[in-house]
Each structure stands twice: as structure tokens, then as C-alpha cells.
PDB file of C-alpha atoms in Angstrom:
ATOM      1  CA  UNK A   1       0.000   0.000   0.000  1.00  0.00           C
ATOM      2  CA  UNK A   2       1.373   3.667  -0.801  1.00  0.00           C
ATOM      3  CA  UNK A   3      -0.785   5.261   1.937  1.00  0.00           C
ATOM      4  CA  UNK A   4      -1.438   9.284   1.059  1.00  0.00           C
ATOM      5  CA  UNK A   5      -0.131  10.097  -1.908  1.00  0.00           C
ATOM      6  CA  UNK A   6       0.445  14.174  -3.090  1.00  0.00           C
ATOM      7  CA  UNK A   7       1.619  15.335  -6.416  1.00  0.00           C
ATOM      8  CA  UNK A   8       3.704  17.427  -7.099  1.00  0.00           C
ATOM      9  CA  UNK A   9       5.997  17.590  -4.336  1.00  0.00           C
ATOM     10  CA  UNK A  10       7.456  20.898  -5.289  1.00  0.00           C
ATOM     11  CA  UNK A  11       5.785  24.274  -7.150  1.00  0.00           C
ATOM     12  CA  UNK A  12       6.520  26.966  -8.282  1.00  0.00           C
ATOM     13  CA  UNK A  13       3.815  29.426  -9.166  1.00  0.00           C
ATOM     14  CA  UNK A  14       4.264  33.344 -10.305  1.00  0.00           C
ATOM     15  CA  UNK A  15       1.573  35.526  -8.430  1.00  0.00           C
ATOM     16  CA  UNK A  16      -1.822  34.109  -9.969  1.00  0.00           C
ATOM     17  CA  UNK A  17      -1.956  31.835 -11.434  1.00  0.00           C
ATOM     18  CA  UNK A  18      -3.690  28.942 -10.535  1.00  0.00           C
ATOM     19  CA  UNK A  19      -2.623  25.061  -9.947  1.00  0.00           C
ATOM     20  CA  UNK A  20      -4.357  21.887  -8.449  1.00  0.00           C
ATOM     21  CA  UNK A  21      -2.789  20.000  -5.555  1.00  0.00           C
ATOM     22  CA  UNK A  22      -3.803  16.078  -6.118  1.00  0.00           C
ATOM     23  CA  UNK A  23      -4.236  13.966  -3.633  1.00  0.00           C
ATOM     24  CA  UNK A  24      -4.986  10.053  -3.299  1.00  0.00           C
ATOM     25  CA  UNK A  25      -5.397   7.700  -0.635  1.00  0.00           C
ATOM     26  CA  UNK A  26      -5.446   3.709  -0.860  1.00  0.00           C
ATOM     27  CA  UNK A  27      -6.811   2.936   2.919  1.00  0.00           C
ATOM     28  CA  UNK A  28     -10.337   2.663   1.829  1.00  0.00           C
ATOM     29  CA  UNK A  29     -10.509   5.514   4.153  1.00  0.00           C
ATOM     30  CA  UNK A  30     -13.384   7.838   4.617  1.00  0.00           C
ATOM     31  CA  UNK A  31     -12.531  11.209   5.831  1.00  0.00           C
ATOM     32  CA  UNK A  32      -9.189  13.307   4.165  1.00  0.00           C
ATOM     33  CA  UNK A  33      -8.155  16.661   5.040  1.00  0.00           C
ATOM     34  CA  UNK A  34      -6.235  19.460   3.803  1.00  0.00           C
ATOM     35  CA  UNK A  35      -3.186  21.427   5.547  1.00  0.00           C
ATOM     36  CA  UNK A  36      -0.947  23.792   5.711  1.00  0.00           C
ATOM     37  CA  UNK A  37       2.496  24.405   7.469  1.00  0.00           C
ATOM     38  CA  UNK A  38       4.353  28.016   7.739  1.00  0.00           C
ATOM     39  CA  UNK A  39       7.216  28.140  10.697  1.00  0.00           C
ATOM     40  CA  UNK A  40       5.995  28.854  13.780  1.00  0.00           C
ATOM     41  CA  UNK A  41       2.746  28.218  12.995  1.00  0.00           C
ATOM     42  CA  UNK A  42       2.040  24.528  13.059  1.00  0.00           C
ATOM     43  CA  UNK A  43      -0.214  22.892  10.684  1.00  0.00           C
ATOM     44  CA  UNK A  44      -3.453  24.464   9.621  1.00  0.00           C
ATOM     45  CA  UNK A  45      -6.438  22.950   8.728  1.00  0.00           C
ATOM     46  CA  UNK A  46      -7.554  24.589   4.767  1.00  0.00           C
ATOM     47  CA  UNK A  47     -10.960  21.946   4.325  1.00  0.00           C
ATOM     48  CA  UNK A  48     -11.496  18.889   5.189  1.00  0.00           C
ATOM     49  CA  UNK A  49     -13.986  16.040   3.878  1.00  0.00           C
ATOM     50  CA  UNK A  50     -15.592  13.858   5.961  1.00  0.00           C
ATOM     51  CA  UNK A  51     -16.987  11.598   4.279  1.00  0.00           C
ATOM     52  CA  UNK A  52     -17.536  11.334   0.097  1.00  0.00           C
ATOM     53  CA  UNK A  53     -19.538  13.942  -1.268  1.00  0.00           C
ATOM     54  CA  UNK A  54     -19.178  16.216   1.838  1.00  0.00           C
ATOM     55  CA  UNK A  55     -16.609  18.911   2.303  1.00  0.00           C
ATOM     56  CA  UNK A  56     -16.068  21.974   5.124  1.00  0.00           C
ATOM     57  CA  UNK A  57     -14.191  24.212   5.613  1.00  0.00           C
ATOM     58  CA  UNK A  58     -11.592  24.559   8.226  1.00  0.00           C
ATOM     59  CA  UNK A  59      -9.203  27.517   9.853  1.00  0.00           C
ATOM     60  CA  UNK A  60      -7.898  28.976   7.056  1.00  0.00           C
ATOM     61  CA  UNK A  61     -10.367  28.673   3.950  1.00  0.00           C
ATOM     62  CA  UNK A  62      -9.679  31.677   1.825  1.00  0.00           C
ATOM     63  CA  UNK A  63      -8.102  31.361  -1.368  1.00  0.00           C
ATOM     64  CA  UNK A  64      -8.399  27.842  -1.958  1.00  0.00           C
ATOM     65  CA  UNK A  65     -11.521  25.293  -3.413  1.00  0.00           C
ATOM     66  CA  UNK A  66     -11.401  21.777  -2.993  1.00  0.00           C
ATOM     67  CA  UNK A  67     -12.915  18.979  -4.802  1.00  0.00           C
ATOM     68  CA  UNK A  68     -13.734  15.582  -3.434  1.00  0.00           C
ATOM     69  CA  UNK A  69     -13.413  13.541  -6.444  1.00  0.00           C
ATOM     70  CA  UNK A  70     -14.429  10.111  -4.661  1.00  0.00           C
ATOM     71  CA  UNK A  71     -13.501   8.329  -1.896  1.00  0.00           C
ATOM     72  CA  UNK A  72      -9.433   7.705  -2.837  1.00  0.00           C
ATOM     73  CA  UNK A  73      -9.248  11.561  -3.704  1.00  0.00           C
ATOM     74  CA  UNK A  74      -9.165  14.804  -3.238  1.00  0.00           C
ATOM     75  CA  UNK A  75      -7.758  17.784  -4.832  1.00  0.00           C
ATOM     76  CA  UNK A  76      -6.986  21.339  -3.421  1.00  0.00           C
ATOM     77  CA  UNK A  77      -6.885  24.344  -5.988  1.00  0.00           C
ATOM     78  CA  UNK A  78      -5.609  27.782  -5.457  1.00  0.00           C
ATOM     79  CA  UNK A  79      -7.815  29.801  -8.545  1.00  0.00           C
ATOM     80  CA  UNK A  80      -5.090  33.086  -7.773  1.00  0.00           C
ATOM     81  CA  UNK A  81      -2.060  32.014  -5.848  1.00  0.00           C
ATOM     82  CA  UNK A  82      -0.501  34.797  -3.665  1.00  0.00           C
ATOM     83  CA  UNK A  83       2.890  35.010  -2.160  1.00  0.00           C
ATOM     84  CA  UNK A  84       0.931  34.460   1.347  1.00  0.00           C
ATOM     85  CA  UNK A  85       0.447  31.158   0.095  1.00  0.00           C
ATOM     86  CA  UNK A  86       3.843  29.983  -0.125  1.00  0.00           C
ATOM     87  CA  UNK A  87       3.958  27.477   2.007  1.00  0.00           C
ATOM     88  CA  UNK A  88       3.924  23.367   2.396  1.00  0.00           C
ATOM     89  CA  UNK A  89       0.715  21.950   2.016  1.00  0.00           C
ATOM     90  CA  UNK A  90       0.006  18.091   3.772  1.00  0.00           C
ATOM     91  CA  UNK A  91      -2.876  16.038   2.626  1.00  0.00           C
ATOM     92  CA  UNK A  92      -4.465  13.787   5.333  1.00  0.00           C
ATOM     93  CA  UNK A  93      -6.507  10.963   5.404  1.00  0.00           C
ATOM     94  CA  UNK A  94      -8.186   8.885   8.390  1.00  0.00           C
ATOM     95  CA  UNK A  95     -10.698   6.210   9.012  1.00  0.00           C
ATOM     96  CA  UNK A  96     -13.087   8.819  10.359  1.00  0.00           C
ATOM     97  CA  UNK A  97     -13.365  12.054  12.095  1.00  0.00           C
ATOM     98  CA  UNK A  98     -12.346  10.239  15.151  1.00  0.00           C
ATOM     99  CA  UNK A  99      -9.748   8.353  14.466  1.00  0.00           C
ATOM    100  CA  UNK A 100      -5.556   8.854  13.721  1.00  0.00           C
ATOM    101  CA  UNK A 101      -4.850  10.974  10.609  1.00  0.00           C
ATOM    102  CA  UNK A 102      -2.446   9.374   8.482  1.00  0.00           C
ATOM    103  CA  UNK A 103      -0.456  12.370   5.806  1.00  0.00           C
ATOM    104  CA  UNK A 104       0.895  12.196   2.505  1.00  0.00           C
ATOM    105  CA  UNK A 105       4.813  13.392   1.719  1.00  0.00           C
ATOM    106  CA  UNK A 106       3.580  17.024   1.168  1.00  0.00           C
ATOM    107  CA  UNK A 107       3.799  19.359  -1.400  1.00  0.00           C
ATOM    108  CA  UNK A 108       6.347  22.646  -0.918  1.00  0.00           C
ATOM    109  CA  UNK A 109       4.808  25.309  -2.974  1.00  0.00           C
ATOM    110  CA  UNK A 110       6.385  29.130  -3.357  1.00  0.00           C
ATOM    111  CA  UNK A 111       4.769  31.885  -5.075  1.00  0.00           C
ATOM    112  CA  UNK A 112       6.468  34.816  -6.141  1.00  0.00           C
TER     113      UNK A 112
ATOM    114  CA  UNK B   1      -5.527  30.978  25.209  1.00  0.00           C
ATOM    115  CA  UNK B   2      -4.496  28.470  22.434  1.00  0.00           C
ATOM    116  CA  UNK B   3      -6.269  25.426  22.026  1.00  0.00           C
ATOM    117  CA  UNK B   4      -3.673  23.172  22.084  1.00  0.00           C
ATOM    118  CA  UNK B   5      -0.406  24.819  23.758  1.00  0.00           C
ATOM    119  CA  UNK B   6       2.885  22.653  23.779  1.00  0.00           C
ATOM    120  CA  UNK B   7       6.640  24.243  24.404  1.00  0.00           C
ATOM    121  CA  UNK B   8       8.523  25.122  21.309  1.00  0.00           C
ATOM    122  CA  UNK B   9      11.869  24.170  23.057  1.00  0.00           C
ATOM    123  CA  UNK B  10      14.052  22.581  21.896  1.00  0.00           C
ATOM    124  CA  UNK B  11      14.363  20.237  24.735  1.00  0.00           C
ATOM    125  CA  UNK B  12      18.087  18.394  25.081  1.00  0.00           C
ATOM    126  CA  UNK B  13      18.408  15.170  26.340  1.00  0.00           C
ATOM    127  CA  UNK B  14      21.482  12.922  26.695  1.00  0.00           C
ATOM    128  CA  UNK B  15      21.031   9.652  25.015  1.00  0.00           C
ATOM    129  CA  UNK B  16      19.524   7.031  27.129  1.00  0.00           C
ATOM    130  CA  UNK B  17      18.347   9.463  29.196  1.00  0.00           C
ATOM    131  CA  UNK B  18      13.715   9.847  29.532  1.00  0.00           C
ATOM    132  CA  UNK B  19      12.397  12.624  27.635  1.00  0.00           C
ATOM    133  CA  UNK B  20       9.024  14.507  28.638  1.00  0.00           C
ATOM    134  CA  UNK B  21       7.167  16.121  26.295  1.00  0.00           C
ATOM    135  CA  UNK B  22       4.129  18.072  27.529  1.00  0.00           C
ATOM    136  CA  UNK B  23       0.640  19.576  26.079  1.00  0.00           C
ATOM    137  CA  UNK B  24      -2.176  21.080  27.831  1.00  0.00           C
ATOM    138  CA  UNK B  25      -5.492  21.593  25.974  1.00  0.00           C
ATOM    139  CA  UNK B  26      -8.416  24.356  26.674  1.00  0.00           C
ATOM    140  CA  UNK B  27     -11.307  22.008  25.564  1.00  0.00           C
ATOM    141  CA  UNK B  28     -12.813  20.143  28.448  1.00  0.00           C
ATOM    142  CA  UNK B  29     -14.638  18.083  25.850  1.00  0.00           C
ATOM    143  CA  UNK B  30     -11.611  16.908  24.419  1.00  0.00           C
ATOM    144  CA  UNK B  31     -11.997  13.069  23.583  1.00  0.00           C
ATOM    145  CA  UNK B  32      -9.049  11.885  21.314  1.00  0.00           C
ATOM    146  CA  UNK B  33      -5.648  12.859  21.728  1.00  0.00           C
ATOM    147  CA  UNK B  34      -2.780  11.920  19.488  1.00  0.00           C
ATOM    148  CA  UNK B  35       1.306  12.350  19.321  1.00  0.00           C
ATOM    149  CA  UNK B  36       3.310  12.369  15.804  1.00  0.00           C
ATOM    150  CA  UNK B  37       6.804  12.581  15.293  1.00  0.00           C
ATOM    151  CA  UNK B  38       7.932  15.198  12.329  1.00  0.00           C
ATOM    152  CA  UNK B  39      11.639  14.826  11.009  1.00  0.00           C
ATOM    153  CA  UNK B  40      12.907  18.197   9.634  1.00  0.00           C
ATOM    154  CA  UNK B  41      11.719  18.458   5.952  1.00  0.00           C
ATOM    155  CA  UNK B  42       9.117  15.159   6.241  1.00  0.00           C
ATOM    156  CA  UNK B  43       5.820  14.964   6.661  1.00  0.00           C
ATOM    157  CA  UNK B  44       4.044  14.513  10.634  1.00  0.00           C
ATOM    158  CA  UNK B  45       4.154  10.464  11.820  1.00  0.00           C
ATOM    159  CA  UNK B  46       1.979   8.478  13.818  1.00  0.00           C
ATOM    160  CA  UNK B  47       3.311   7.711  17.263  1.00  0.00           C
ATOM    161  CA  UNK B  48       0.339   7.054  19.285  1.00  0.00           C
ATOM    162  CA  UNK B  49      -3.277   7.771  20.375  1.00  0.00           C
ATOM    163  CA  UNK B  50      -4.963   7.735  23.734  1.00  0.00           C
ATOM    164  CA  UNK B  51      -8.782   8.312  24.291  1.00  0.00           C
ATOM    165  CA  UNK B  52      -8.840   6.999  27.959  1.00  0.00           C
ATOM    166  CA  UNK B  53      -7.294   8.511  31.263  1.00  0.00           C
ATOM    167  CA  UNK B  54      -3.865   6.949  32.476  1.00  0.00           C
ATOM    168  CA  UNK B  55      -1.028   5.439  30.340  1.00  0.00           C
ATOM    169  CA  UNK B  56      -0.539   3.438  27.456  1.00  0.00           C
ATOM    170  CA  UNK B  57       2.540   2.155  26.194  1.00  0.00           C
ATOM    171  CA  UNK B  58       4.143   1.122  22.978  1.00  0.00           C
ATOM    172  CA  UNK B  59       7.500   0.274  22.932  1.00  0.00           C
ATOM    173  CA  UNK B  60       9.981   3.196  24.123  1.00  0.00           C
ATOM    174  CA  UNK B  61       7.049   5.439  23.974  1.00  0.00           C
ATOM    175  CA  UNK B  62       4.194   5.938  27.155  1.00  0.00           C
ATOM    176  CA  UNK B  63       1.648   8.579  26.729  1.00  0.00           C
ATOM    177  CA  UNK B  64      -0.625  10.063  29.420  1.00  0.00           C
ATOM    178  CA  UNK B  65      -3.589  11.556  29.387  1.00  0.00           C
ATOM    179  CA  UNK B  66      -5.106  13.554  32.561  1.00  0.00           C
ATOM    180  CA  UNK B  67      -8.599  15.013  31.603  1.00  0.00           C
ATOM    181  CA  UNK B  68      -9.272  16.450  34.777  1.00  0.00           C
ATOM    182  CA  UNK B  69      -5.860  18.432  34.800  1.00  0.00           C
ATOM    183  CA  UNK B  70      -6.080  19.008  30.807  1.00  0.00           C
ATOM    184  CA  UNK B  71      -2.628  17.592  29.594  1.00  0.00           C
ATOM    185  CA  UNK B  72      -1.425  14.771  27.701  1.00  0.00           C
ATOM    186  CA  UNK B  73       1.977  13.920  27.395  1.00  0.00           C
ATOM    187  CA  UNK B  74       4.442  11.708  25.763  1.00  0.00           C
ATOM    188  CA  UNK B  75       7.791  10.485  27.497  1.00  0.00           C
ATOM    189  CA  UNK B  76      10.370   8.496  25.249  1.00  0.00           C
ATOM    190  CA  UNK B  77      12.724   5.999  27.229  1.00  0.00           C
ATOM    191  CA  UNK B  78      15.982   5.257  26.333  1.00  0.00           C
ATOM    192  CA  UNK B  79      16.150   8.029  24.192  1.00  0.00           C
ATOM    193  CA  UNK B  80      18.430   8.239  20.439  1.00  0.00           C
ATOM    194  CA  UNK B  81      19.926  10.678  18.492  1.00  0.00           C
ATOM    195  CA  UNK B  82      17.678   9.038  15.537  1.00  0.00           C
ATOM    196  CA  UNK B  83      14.426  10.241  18.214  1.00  0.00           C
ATOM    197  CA  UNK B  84      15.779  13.977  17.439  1.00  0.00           C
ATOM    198  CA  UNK B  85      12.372  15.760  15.642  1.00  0.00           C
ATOM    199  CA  UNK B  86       9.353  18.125  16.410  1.00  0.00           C
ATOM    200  CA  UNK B  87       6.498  16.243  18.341  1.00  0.00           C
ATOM    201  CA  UNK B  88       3.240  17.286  17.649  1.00  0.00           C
ATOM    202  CA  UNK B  89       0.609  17.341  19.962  1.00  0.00           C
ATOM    203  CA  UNK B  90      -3.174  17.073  18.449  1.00  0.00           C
ATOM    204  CA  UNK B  91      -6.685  16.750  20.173  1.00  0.00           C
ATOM    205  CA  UNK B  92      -9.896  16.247  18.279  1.00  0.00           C
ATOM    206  CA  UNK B  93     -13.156  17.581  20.693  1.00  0.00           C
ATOM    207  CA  UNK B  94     -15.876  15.934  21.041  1.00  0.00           C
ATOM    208  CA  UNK B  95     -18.276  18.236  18.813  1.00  0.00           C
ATOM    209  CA  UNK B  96     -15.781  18.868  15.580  1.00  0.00           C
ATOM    210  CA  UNK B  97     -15.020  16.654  12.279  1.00  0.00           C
ATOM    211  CA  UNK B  98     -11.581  18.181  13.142  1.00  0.00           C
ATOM    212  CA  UNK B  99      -7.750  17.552  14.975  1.00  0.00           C
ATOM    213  CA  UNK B 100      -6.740  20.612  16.536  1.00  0.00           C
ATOM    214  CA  UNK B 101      -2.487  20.481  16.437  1.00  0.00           C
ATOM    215  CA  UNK B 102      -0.241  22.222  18.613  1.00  0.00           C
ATOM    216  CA  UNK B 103       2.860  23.946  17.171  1.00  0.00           C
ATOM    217  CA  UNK B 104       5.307  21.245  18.413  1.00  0.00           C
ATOM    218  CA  UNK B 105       8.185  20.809  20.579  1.00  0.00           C
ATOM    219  CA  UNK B 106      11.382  20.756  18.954  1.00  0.00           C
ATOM    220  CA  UNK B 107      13.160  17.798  20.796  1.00  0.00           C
ATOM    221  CA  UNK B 108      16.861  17.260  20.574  1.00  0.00           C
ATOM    222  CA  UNK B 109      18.817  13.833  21.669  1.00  0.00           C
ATOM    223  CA  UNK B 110      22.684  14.209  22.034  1.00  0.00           C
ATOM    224  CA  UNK B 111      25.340  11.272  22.539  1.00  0.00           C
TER     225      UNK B 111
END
């Protein structure tokens, strides 16, 4: 089994334009999640899905959509990136809303 | 207040010796609390999970959980150089889809 699985694992994007951050999990899990990690700051929920067909939004929302495509992924797109998005982004998957969260590799995106 | 408050450190340790890493949490109606291990440039790691007051052990790692005092912790015996990362502290509540992380401790293990 790969796990969490996150392409690309590096970016870089000039100030917006726009770029998809994939995201697949083979756990037959149900609930993935979307974060972010700036020094200092710990990790920071963007959305999160828990379960298919349902998404939410978590601490820090603005700026990004996400898609839950079915139950292996789910994708994270930034329509108009912005330097304050420079940052690495961690997919997360889990069994539920309960239970461990288990992340992909990451992606390290910079936006100039 | 933070939610979920741990010290940044770093916190040295001399190999072999225990090392005691601490987080406090605001949310009385915390239920599921949770410790991963983040090597500089990696992604966070699954150490353990405790739902239930006391200890638990696995391996070289014990967590405890206090709900009435509001901390969990994690203390690694026997500790290595190779144990040298951030630990992350996270508590899910019991009304939230989500896991609420602290900012980590930095711990570092010298021979």
C-alpha cells in the first residue's frame, strides 16, 4: 500500500496563477483533510472532507476550493495564488473524524 | 488561550536518558488525543493515540492523558539521536469533524 499520496511535491507558481494539488489515498478511508504548514505556525487545517460527497471548511479557507473527487481523492486548488500562500501543504486521510490521521509526503509550494 | 499549547523548546536530552514532552489543551470536551513525530523536511508520523485517562505504552514510547488536569503527554525511554524531531501534539473535541495540532516541541537527543 502507498498510503497518502500528493503530487507534485514541489511548485513553483508566479503571483496568480492557478494550480491543483492532487491527492490520493489507498486505505479505503473515509474522511481526508487538507493542511498547511508556515514556521511557527504549526499545521493548519484549509478543508477537510468527511466523508464522500461532503466537504467543510476549516481555519484557514480563503483562497483555496477543494474537490472531493471520490472516496481515494481529493484535490486542493488555489484559482489566484498569492505570495501568502507559499507554504507546504500536507494532505491527510483517516478512518473517520475520530480516528488517527495518516499524511501524505507534502507538497512545498512558493509563489512569487 | 491556544487550544492546544505545547513548548517550542528545543528540549536536550542525553542519550539514554527519559524525555518529557508536555501539552495542555483548553477544551474540556476533548476526547481523542494523538502524538506524531515530524523529522525536519518530512511529513508529521503516527506515534500514538490515547482516548482513555492513564497510560498506554508502545515500545519506548508511554503517553498520558489527565482530563481532569487538561494535559497529555508523551515520554520516550531510552532516548536516540535518531528520536531527534518536532512532536506534535493534536486533540480532536468531542463536537468537531476536526484535529486541533499544537505547534510542536522541537526535541533534541545528544550522545
Amino acid at each position: 500500500n502507498a498510503g497518502v499520496t500528493q503530487t507534485p511535491k514541489f511548485q513553483v507558481l508566479k503571483t496568480g496563477q492557478s494550480m491543483t494539488l492532487q491527492c490520493a489515498q489507498d486505505m479505503n478511508h473515509n474522511s481526508m483533510y487538507w493542511y498547511r504548514q508556515d514556521p511557527g505556525m504549526g499545521l493548519r487545517l484549509i478543508y477537510y472532507s468527511a466523508s464522500e460527497g461532503t466537504t467543510d471548511k476549516g481555519e484557514v479557507p480563503n483562497g483555496y476550493n477543494v474537490s472531493r473527487l471520490n472516496k481515494r481523492e481529493f484535490s486542493l486548488r488555489l484559482e489566484s495564488a498569492a505570495p501568502s500562500q507559499t507554504s507546504v501543504y500536507f494532505c491527510a486521510s483517516s478512518q473517520g473524524p475520530s480516528y488517527e490521521q495518516y499524511f501524505g509526503p507534502g507538497t512545498r509550494l512558493t509563489v512569487t | 488561550q491556544k487550544e492546544v499549547e505545547q513548548n517550542s523548546g528545543p528540549l536536550s536530552v542525553p542519550e539514554g536518558a527519559i524525555a518529557s514532552l508536555n501539552c495542555t489543551y483548553s477544551d474540556r470536551g476533548s476526547q481523542s488525543f494523538f502524538w506524531y513525530r515530524q523529522y525536519s523536511g518530512k511529513s508529521p508520523e503516527l506515534i500514538m493515540f490515547i482516548y482513555s485517562n492513564g497510560d498506554k505504552e508502545d515500545g519506548r514510547f508511554t503517553a498520558q492523558l489527565n482530563k481532569a488536569s487538561q494535559y497529555v503527554s508523551l515520554l520516550i525511554r531510552d532516548s536516540q539521536p535518531s528520536d531527534s524531531a518536532t512532536y506534535l501534539c493534536a486533540v480532536k473535541t468531542y463536537n468537531t469533524d476536526k484535529l486541533i495540532f499544537g505547534t510542536g516541541t522541537r526535541l533534541q537527543v545528544f550522545p
